[in-house]
Amino acid sequence: MSTWYTTLMQDANSPLMEQLMMFHNHSMMILSMITIIVTYMMYSMMMNKLTNRYLLESQTIELMWTIMPAITLIFIALPSLRLLYMMDEINKPMLTIKSIGHQWYWSYEYSDFKDIEFESYMKPTGEMSKEEFRLLDVDNRIIMPMNTQTRMLITSADVLHSWAMPSLGIKIDATPGRMNQGTININRPGLMFGQCSEICGANHSFMPIVIESIPMNKFINWLKSN
């Protein structure tokens, strides 16, 4: 979970987020190398008072500074395309959950097993216990089984919203009249916190998302109890 002293990304809780973090580190390494080289070249050119007369209008240098950026972009583009296909790929999901954005709360539907529907509102500060998080906890959490291929269907009932869960590496726009989908596969049990990531009105900041990941046998018992 992100806290006030967090400077990096949240800990990954899905294979997709792990790959996204690896790609982030890969890209930052390339950008750092480029920044160091360019900074050194600019510093040496400003401090050096000598002139190389063979450097003007050199076809070899123009060829090199065209080829090298192209190769660098290839090293960034190939992992990026691989990640894009991973994000879109859904192979026979075991569970489908539908989320509908409203002003200003989320509603959820489990329609695979039985008609389970509920609304998820942010908990008021006066109703919270000491171990709950202000402006992040909700009255009804999303219950998901761990290590299960889950498909999220996202839409909106009024205006644009965005269903985002940073620790899972997923962010899906909720558009009125359109159904968007994404894949979730949670590595371990626990609580994950997200929020609406599209400015949707006055209470945009007060429609959090909470996922509670539990083992499959406890998930089945939860379904039976509802």
PDB file of C-alpha atoms in Angstrom, residues 70-149:
ATOM      1  CA  ALA A  70      16.957   3.872 -33.520  1.00  0.00           C
ATOM      2  CA  ILE A  71      18.650   0.897 -31.821  1.00  0.00           C
ATOM      3  CA  THR A  72      17.866   2.368 -28.406  1.00  0.00           C
ATOM      4  CA  LEU A  73      14.175   2.709 -29.326  1.00  0.00           C
ATOM      5  CA  ILE A  74      14.104  -0.935 -30.432  1.00  0.00           C
ATOM      6  CA  PHE A  75      15.388  -2.035 -26.995  1.00  0.00           C
ATOM      7  CA  ILE A  76      12.537  -0.056 -25.403  1.00  0.00           C
ATOM      8  CA  ALA A  77       9.788  -0.933 -27.895  1.00  0.00           C
ATOM      9  CA  LEU A  78      10.129  -4.738 -27.912  1.00  0.00           C
ATOM     10  CA  PRO A  79       9.515  -5.253 -24.143  1.00  0.00           C
ATOM     11  CA  SER A  80       6.770  -2.630 -24.303  1.00  0.00           C
ATOM     12  CA  LEU A  81       4.888  -4.476 -27.059  1.00  0.00           C
ATOM     13  CA  ARG A  82       5.247  -7.744 -25.141  1.00  0.00           C
ATOM     14  CA  LEU A  83       3.674  -6.117 -22.091  1.00  0.00           C
ATOM     15  CA  LEU A  84       0.803  -4.695 -24.124  1.00  0.00           C
ATOM     16  CA  TYR A  85      -0.099  -8.180 -25.392  1.00  0.00           C
ATOM     17  CA  MET A  86       0.123  -9.567 -21.835  1.00  0.00           C
ATOM     18  CA  MET A  87      -2.309  -6.925 -20.600  1.00  0.00           C
ATOM     19  CA  ASP A  88      -4.875  -7.706 -23.301  1.00  0.00           C
ATOM     20  CA  GLU A  89      -4.620 -11.492 -23.196  1.00  0.00           C
ATOM     21  CA  ILE A  90      -7.436 -13.300 -21.378  1.00  0.00           C
ATOM     22  CA  ASN A  91      -7.305 -17.097 -21.551  1.00  0.00           C
ATOM     23  CA  LYS A  92     -10.452 -18.766 -20.191  1.00  0.00           C
ATOM     24  CA  PRO A  93     -10.995 -16.737 -17.003  1.00  0.00           C
ATOM     25  CA  MET A  94     -12.297 -18.719 -14.032  1.00  0.00           C
ATOM     26  CA  LEU A  95     -14.193 -15.751 -12.602  1.00  0.00           C
ATOM     27  CA  THR A  96     -15.808 -12.626 -14.026  1.00  0.00           C
ATOM     28  CA  ILE A  97     -16.630  -9.575 -11.917  1.00  0.00           C
ATOM     29  CA  LYS A  98     -18.466  -6.552 -13.257  1.00  0.00           C
ATOM     30  CA  SER A  99     -17.796  -3.112 -11.780  1.00  0.00           C
ATOM     31  CA  ILE A 100     -20.001  -0.087 -12.475  1.00  0.00           C
ATOM     32  CA  GLY A 101     -18.886   3.439 -11.643  1.00  0.00           C
ATOM     33  CA  HIS A 102     -21.386   5.906 -10.207  1.00  0.00           C
ATOM     34  CA  GLN A 103     -21.232   9.407  -8.830  1.00  0.00           C
ATOM     35  CA  TRP A 104     -19.609   8.712  -6.408  1.00  0.00           C
ATOM     36  CA  TYR A 105     -19.301   5.032  -5.522  1.00  0.00           C
ATOM     37  CA  TRP A 106     -18.728   1.649  -7.173  1.00  0.00           C
ATOM     38  CA  SER A 107     -21.157  -1.234  -7.532  1.00  0.00           C
ATOM     39  CA  TYR A 108     -20.135  -4.840  -8.220  1.00  0.00           C
ATOM     40  CA  GLU A 109     -21.815  -7.902  -9.699  1.00  0.00           C
ATOM     41  CA  TYR A 110     -20.767 -11.581  -9.419  1.00  0.00           C
ATOM     42  CA  SER A 111     -22.906 -13.144 -12.103  1.00  0.00           C
ATOM     43  CA  ASP A 112     -20.966 -16.401 -12.739  1.00  0.00           C
ATOM     44  CA  PHE A 113     -22.236 -18.386  -9.758  1.00  0.00           C
ATOM     45  CA  LYS A 114     -25.298 -16.588  -8.423  1.00  0.00           C
ATOM     46  CA  ASP A 115     -26.706 -13.087  -8.461  1.00  0.00           C
ATOM     47  CA  ILE A 116     -24.464 -11.338  -5.930  1.00  0.00           C
ATOM     48  CA  GLU A 117     -24.649  -7.565  -6.203  1.00  0.00           C
ATOM     49  CA  PHE A 118     -23.563  -4.884  -3.757  1.00  0.00           C
ATOM     50  CA  GLU A 119     -22.512  -1.254  -3.622  1.00  0.00           C
ATOM     51  CA  SER A 120     -19.216  -0.062  -2.209  1.00  0.00           C
ATOM     52  CA  TYR A 121     -19.116   3.321  -0.472  1.00  0.00           C
ATOM     53  CA  MET A 122     -16.219   4.976   1.310  1.00  0.00           C
ATOM     54  CA  LYS A 123     -16.504   4.608   5.070  1.00  0.00           C
ATOM     55  CA  PRO A 124     -17.182   7.879   6.931  1.00  0.00           C
ATOM     56  CA  THR A 125     -14.474   8.822   9.413  1.00  0.00           C
ATOM     57  CA  GLY A 126     -16.865   8.565  12.363  1.00  0.00           C
ATOM     58  CA  GLU A 127     -17.726   4.917  11.568  1.00  0.00           C
ATOM     59  CA  MET A 128     -14.163   3.651  11.188  1.00  0.00           C
ATOM     60  CA  SER A 129     -12.231   1.507  13.630  1.00  0.00           C
ATOM     61  CA  LYS A 130      -8.620   2.188  14.646  1.00  0.00           C
ATOM     62  CA  GLU A 131      -7.084  -0.344  12.225  1.00  0.00           C
ATOM     63  CA  GLU A 132      -8.901   1.011   9.134  1.00  0.00           C
ATOM     64  CA  PHE A 133      -7.499   3.608   6.763  1.00  0.00           C
ATOM     65  CA  ARG A 134      -9.115   7.015   6.444  1.00  0.00           C
ATOM     66  CA  LEU A 135     -10.402   7.886   2.928  1.00  0.00           C
ATOM     67  CA  LEU A 136      -9.419   4.394   1.686  1.00  0.00           C
ATOM     68  CA  ASP A 137     -11.599   1.801   3.408  1.00  0.00           C
ATOM     69  CA  VAL A 138     -15.074   0.919   2.155  1.00  0.00           C
ATOM     70  CA  ASP A 139     -18.143  -0.707   3.671  1.00  0.00           C
ATOM     71  CA  ASN A 140     -18.209  -3.602   1.148  1.00  0.00           C
ATOM     72  CA  ARG A 141     -14.883  -4.893  -0.186  1.00  0.00           C
ATOM     73  CA  ILE A 142     -14.373  -6.819  -3.423  1.00  0.00           C
ATOM     74  CA  ILE A 143     -13.666 -10.438  -2.485  1.00  0.00           C
ATOM     75  CA  MET A 144     -11.364 -12.245  -4.932  1.00  0.00           C
ATOM     76  CA  PRO A 145      -9.670 -15.662  -4.807  1.00  0.00           C
ATOM     77  CA  MET A 146      -5.881 -15.677  -5.093  1.00  0.00           C
ATOM     78  CA  ASN A 147      -4.032 -17.470  -7.918  1.00  0.00           C
ATOM     79  CA  THR A 148      -7.162 -17.330 -10.061  1.00  0.00           C
ATOM     80  CA  GLN A 149      -7.507 -15.857 -13.535  1.00  0.00           C
TER      81      GLN A 149
END
